Short mmCIF file of C-alpha atoms in Angstrom, two decimals:
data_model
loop_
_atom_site.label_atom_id
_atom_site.label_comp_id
_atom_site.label_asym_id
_atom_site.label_seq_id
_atom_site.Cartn_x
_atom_site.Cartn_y
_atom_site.Cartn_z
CA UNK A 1 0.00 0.00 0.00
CA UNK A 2 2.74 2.46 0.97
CA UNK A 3 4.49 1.46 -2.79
CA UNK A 4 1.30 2.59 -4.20
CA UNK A 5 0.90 5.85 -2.47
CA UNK A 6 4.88 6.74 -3.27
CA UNK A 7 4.47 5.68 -6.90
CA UNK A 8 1.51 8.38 -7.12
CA UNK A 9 3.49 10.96 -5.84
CA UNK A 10 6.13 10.64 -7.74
CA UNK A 11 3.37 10.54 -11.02
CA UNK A 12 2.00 13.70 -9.84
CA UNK A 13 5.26 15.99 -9.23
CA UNK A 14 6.73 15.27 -12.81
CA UNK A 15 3.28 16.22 -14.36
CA UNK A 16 3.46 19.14 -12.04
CA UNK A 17 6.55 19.96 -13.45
CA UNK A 18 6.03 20.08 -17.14
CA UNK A 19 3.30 22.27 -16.50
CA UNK A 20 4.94 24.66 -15.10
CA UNK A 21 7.80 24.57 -18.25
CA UNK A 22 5.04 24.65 -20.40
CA UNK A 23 3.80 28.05 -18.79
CA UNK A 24 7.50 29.88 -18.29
CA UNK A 25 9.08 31.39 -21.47
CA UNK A 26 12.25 33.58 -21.16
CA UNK A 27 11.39 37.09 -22.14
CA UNK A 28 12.75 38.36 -25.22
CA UNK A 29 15.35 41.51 -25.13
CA UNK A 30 14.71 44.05 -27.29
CA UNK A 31 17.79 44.72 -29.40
CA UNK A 32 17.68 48.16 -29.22
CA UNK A 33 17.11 49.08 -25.59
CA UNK A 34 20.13 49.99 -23.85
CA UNK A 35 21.22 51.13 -20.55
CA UNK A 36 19.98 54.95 -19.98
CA UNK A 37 22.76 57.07 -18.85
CA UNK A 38 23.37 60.78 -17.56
CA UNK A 39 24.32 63.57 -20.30
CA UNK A 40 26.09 65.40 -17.46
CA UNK A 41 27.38 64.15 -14.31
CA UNK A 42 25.12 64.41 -10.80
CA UNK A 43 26.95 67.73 -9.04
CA UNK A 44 24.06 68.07 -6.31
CA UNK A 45 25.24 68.43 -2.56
CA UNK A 46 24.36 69.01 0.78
CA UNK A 47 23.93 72.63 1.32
CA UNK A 48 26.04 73.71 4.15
CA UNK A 49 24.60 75.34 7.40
CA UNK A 50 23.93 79.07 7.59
CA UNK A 51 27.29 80.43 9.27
CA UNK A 52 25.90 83.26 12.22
CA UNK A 53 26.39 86.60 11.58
CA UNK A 54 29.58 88.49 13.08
CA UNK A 55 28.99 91.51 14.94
CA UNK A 56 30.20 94.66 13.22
CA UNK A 57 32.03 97.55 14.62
CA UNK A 58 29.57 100.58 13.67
CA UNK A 59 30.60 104.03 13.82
CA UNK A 60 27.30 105.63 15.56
CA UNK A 61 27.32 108.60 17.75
CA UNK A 62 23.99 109.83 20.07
CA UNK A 63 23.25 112.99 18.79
CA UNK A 64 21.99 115.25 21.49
CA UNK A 65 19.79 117.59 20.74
CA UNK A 66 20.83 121.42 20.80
CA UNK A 67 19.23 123.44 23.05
CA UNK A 68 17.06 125.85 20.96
CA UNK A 69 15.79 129.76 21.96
CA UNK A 70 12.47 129.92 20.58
CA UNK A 71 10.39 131.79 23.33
CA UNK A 72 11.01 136.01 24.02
CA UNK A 73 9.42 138.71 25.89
CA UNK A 74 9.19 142.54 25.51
CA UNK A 75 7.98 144.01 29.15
CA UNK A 76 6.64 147.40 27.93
CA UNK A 77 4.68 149.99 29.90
CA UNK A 78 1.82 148.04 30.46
CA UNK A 79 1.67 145.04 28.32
CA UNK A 80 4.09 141.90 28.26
CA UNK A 81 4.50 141.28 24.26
CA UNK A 82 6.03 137.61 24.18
CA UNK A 83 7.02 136.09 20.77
CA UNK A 84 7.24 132.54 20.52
CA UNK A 85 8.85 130.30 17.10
CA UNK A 86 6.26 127.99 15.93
CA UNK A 87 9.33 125.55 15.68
CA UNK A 88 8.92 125.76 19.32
CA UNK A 89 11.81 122.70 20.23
CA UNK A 90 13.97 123.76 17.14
CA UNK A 91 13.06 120.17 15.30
CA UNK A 92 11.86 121.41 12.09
CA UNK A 93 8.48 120.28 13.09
CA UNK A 94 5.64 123.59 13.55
CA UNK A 95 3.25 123.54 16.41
CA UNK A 96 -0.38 124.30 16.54
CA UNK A 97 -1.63 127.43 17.67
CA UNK A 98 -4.38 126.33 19.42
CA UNK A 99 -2.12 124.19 21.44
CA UNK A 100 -0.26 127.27 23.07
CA UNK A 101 -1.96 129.47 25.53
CA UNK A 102 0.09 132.72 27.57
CA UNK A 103 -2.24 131.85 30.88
CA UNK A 104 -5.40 131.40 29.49
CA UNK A 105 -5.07 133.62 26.90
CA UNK A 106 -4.34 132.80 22.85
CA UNK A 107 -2.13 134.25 20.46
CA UNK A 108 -3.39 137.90 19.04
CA UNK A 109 -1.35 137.56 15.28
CA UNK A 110 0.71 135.19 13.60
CA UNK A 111 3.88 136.62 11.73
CA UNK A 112 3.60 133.98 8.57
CA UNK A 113 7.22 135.23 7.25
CA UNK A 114 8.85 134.69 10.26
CA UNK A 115 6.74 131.69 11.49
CA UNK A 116 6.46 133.56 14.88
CA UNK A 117 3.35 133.51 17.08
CA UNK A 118 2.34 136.41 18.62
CA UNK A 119 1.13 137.01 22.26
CA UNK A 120 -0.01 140.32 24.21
CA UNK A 121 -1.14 140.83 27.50
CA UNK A 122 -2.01 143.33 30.32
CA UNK A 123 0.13 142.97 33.41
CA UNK A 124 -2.62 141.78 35.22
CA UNK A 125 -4.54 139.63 32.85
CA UNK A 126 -3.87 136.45 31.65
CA UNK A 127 -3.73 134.34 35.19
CA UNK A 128 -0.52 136.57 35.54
CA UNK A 129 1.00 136.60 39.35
CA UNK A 130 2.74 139.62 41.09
CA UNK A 131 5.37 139.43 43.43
CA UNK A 132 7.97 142.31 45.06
CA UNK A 133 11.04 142.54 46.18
CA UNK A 134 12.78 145.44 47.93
CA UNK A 135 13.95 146.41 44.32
CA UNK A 136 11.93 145.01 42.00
CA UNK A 137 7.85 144.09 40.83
CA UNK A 138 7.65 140.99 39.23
CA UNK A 139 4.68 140.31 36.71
CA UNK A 140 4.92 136.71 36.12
CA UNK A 141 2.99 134.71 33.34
CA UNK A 142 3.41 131.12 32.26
CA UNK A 143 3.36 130.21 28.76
CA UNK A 144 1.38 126.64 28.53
CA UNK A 145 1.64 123.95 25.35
CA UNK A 146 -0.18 121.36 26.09
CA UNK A 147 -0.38 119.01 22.60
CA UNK A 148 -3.48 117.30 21.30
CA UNK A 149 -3.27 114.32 19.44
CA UNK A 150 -2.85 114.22 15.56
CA UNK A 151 -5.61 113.72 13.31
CA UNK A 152 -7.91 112.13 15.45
CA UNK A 153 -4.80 109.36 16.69
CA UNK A 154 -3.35 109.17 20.33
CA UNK A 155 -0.55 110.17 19.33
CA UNK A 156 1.65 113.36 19.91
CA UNK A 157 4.95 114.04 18.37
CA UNK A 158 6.06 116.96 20.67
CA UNK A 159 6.05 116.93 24.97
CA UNK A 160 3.82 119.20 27.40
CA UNK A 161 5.93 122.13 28.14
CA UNK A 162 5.30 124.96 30.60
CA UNK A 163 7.95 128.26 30.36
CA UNK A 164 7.52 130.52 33.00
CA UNK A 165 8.00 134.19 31.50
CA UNK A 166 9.08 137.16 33.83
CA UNK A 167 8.85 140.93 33.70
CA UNK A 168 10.82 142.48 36.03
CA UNK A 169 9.84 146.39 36.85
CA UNK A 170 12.82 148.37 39.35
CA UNK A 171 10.68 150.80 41.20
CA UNK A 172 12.41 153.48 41.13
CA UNK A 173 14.45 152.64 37.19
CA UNK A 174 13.07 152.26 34.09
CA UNK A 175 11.56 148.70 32.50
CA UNK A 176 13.53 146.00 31.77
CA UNK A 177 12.66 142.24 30.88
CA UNK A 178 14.13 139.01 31.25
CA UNK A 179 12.70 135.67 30.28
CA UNK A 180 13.04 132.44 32.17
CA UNK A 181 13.26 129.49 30.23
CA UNK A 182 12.27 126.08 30.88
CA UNK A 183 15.15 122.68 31.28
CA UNK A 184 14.15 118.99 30.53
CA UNK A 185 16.45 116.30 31.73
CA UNK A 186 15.98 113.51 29.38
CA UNK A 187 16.25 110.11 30.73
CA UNK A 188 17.60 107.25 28.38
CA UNK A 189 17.80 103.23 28.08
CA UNK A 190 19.30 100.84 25.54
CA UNK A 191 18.18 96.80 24.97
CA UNK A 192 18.76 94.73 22.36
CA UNK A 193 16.21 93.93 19.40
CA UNK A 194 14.46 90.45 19.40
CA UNK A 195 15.16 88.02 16.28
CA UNK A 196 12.44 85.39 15.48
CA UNK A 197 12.87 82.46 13.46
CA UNK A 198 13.76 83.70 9.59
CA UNK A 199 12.03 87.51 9.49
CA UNK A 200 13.97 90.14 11.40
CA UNK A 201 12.77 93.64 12.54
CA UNK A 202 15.99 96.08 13.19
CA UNK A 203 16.58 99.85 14.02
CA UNK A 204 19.47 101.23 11.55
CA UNK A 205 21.74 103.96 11.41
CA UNK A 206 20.91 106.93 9.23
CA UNK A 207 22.62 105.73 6.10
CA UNK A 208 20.75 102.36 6.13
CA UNK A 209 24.22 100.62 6.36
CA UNK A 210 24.40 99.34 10.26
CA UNK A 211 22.04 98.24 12.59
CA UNK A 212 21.80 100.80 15.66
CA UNK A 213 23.75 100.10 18.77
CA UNK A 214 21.71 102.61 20.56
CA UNK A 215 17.37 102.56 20.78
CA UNK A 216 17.41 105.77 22.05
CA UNK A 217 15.51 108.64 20.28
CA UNK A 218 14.17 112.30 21.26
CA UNK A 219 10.89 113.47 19.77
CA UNK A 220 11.20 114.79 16.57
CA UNK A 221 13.73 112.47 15.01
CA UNK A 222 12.94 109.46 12.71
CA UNK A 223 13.42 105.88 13.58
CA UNK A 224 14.74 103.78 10.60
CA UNK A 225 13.27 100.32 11.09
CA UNK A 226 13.96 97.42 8.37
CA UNK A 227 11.79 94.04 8.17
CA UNK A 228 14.35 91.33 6.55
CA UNK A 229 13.49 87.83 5.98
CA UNK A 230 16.44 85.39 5.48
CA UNK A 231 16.28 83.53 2.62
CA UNK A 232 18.95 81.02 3.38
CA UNK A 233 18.18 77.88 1.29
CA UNK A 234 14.15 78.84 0.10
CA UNK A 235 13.81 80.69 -3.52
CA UNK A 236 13.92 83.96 -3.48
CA UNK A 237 11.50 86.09 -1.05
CA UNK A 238 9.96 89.04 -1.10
CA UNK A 239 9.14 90.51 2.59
CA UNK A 240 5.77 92.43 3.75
CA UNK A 241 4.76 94.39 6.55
CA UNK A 242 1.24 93.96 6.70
CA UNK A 243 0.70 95.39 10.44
CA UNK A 244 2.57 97.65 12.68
CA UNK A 245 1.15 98.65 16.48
CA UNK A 246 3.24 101.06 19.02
CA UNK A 247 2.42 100.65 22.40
CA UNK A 248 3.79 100.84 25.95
CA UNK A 249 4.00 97.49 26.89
CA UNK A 250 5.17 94.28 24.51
CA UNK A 251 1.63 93.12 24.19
CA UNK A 252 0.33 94.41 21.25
CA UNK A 253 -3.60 94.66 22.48
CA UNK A 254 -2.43 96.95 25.19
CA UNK A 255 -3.81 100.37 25.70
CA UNK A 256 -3.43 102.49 24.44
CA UNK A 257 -1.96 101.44 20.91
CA UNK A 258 -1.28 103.50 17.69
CA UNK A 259 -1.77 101.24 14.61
CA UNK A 260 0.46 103.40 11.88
CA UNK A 261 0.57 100.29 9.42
CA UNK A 262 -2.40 98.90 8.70
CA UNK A 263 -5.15 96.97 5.74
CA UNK A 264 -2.25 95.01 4.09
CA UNK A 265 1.05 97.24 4.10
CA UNK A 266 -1.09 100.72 4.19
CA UNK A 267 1.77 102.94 6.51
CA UNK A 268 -1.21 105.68 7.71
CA UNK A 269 0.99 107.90 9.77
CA UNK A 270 1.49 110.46 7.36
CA UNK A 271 -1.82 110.52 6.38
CA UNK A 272 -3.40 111.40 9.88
CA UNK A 273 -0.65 112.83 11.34
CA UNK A 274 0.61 114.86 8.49
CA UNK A 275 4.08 113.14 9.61
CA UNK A 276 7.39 112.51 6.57
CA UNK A 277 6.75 108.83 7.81
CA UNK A 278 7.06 106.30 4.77
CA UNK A 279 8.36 102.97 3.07
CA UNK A 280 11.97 103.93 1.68
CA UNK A 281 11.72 102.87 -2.07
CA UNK A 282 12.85 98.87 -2.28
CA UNK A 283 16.45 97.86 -2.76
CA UNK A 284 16.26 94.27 -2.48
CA UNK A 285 13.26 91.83 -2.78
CA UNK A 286 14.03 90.20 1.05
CA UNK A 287 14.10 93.48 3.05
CA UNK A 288 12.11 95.91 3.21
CA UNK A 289 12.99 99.93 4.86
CA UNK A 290 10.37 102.35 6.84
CA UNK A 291 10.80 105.77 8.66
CA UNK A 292 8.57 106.72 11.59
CA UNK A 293 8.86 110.05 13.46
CA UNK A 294 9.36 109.17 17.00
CA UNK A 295 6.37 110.39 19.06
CA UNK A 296 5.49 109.70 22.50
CA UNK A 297 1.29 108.96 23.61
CA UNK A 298 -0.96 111.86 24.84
CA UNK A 299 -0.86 112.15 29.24
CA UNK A 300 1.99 108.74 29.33
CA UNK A 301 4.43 109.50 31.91
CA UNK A 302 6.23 106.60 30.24
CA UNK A 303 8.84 107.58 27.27
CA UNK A 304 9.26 103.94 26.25
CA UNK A 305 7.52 102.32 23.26
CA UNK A 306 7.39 98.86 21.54
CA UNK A 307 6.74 98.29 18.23
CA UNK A 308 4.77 95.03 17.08
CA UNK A 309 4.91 94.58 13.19
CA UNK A 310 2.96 91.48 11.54
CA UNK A 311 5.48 90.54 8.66
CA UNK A 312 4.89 88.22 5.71
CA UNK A 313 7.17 86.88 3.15
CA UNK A 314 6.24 85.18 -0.24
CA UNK A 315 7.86 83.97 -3.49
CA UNK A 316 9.51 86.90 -5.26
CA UNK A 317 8.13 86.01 -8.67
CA UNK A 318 4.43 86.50 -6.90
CA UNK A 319 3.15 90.17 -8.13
CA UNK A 320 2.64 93.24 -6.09
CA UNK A 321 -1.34 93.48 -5.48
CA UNK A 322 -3.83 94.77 -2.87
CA UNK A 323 -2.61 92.16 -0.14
CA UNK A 324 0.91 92.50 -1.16
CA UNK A 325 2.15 95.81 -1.07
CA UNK A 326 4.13 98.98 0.97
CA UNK A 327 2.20 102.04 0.39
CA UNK A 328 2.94 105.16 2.06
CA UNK A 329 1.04 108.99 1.74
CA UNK A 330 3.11 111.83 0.76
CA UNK A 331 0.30 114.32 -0.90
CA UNK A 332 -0.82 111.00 -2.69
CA UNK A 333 -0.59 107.00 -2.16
CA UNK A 334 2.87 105.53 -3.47
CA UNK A 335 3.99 101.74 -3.32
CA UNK A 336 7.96 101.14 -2.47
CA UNK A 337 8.27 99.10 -5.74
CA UNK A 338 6.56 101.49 -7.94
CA UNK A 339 3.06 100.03 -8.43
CA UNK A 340 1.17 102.76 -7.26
CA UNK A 341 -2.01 101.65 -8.51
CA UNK A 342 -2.22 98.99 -5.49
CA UNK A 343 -2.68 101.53 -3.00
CA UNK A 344 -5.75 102.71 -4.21
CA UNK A 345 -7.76 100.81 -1.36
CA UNK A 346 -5.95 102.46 1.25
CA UNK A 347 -8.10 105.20 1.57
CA UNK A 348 -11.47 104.89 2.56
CA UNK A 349 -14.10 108.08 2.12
CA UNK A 350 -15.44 110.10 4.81
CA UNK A 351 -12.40 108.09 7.02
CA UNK A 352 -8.79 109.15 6.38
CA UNK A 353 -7.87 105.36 6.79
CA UNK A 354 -8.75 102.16 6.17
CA UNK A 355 -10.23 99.76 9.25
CA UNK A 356 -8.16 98.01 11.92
CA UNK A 357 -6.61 94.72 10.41
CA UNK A 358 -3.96 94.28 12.54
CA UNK A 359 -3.28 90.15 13.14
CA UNK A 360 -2.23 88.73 16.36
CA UNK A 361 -0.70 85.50 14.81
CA UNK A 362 2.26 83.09 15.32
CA UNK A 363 4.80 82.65 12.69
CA UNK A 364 3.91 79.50 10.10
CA UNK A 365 3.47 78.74 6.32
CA UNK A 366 0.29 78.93 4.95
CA UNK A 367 -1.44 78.54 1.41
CA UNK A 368 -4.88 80.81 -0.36
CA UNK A 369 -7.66 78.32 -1.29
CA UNK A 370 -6.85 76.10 -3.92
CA UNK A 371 -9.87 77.85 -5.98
CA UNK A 372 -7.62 80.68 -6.13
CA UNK A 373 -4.23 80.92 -7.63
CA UNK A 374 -1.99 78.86 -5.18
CA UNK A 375 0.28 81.25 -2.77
CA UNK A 376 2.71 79.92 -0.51
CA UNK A 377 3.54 82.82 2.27
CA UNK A 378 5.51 82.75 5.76
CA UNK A 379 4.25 85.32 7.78
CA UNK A 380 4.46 85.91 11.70
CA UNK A 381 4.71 89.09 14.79
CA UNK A 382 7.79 90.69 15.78
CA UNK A 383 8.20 92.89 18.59
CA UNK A 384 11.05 95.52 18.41
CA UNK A 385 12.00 97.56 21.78
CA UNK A 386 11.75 99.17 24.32
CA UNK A 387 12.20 102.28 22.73
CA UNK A 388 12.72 105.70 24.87
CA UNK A 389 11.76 108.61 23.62
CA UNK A 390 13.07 111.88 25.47
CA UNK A 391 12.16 115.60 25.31
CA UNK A 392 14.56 117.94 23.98
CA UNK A 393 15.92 120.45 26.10
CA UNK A 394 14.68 124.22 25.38
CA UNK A 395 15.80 126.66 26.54
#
């Protein structure tokens, strides 16, 4: 029985067998395929690590203000005739009127030549005190400027100031006047600017070619600020700044809060303030330059400010457009690249300026909607400061 069941077997693997020959047939070569082949060798490599940047040596000096004399008195018979420069702090920058009172009384005329405001009044008008001596009658007024914000922001660009202006009467001479003028003591601080991930927000020197050892500033001057984003192994990028917020405090929903960049790259400062504050015209796709006048906020005992600017970087070869621009108002809209025709949206009617949009968002990559034309962006908050701003000295 076992000889049966072995002989089987043996029957049924070579059948097996020949089927399986019968099914297998070596595939045929065709003659003319050969062996594909490189034209030009592979020379593709690693790219090597970003090396950190080396601190340069800058030549920067603090520039003190000078003290300025913009504030004189005439002590006649019976009036005190005080002229006043409507460059009050000597910074190129006018006051208003309105803003400067001799007690509680306003300027009579405004010499338009000589930019001089004009004040008159009786020795005992104007909230003026009198004092004696054993030689001397002292009529004493006080020359007020207390700044309103500009254009509806909270914003002021020059400080409070009070002068105190004498006239001095012998009693037994003739007249004679002598003003007292007022003395500031600025107070200053210096810290280092943040850098966050690949977009950097610096202060810079006034040629553009250094970043600023020092962060401090007196009102009146203009703070160069440049948004870079580092390329290192991406294509090539083309920066933003979408947002911009000063406040007193790093966080950016603080009050109170001046948004002077605003609705997609919109820089509004000039346009309410009636500031020079504007994009510099681009030099280079990855950076991008900006000049603010350094102001301080309306009743802030506090000279420091931080600066919180929403950046955004995309692919250089993606147009300038509505959401992609740096548009700045100098007696008309103008775009840092030239396209001025994007910055048409900035200004809405009736308003001055376009509606909050400032983002409060982390840095990241995102894409539009695939129904639109596909945009790849990096975009993310940077917070630049403190920054102390100091009065100039008058005197």
């Amino acid at each position: 029985m076992v000889m049966k069941c072995t002989a089987v077997c043996l029957m049924a693997l070579t059948l097996l067998g020949s089927f399986c020959d019968a099914q297998y047939q070596k595939p045929k070569l065709d003659p003319q395929q050969t062996r594909q082949t490189f034209e030009k060798p592979l020379t593709w490599k690693y790219p090597t690590d970003p090396k950190p940047e080396i601190p340069v040596d800058v030549p920067f000096e603090l520039r003190h203000p000078v003290p300025t004399a913009t504030v004189a008195v005439d002590c006649r018979e019976k009036i005190a005739h005080v002229e006043v420069k409507k460059d009050l702090f000597g910074t190129g920058q006018y006051i208003n009127p309105a803003d400067l009172t001799l007690g509680n009384c306003g300027a009579v005329a405004e010499d338009t030549n000589a930019q001089v405001l004009i004040f008159e009044a009786e020795l005992h008008d104007c909230l003026s005190a009198l004092a004696m001596t054993e030689d001397s009658i002292i009529y004493t007024f006080m020359l007020n400027y207390v700044p309103r914000p500009l254009g509806g922001s909270p914003v002021i660009r020059t400080s409070q100031a009070a002068v105190i202006v004498e006239c001095h009467y012998p009693r037994k001479h003739n007249v004679s006047s002598h003003a007292l003028d007022p003395l500031w003591i600025p107070f200053s601080a210096v810290k280092v600017a943040e850098e966050f991930l690949y977009f950097t927000l610096k202060l810079m020197t006034d040629n553009w070619q250094y970043e600023r050892p020092s962060y401090q500033y007196f009102l009146g001057e203009v703070i160069n600020i440049q948004a870079v984003v580092k390329q290192y192994f991406h294509v090539p990028l083309r920066v933003y700044v979408d947002s911009c917020v000063a406040t007193l405090s790093p966080d950016m929903t603080s009050s109170p809060r001046y948004a002077f960049i605003e609705h997609y790259g919109c820089l509004l400062d000039g346009r309410i303030t009636g500031s020079d504050s504007k994009f510099m015209p681009r030099s280079a796709d990855n950076a991008l330059q900006f000049q603010l006048e350094a102001f301080k906020f309306q009743g802030s005992e506090s000279g420091m400010l931080y600066i919180t600017c929403h950046l955004k970087a995309t692919c250089a070869t993606h147009p300038i457009d509505e959401t992609h621009r740096a548009c700045s108002w100098n007696n008309g809209w103008s775009e840092a690249s030239g396209i001025n025709g994007v910055c048409g949206s900035c200004e809405v009617p009736g308003l001055g300026h376009p509606p909050t949009t400032t983002k409060l968002q982390t840095f990241g990559r995102k894409a539009r909607d695939v129904s639109e034309s596909e945009v790849v962006e990096w975009e993310g908050d940077v917070t630049l400061g403190p920054i102390p701003i100091s009065e100039r000295v008058m005197v």
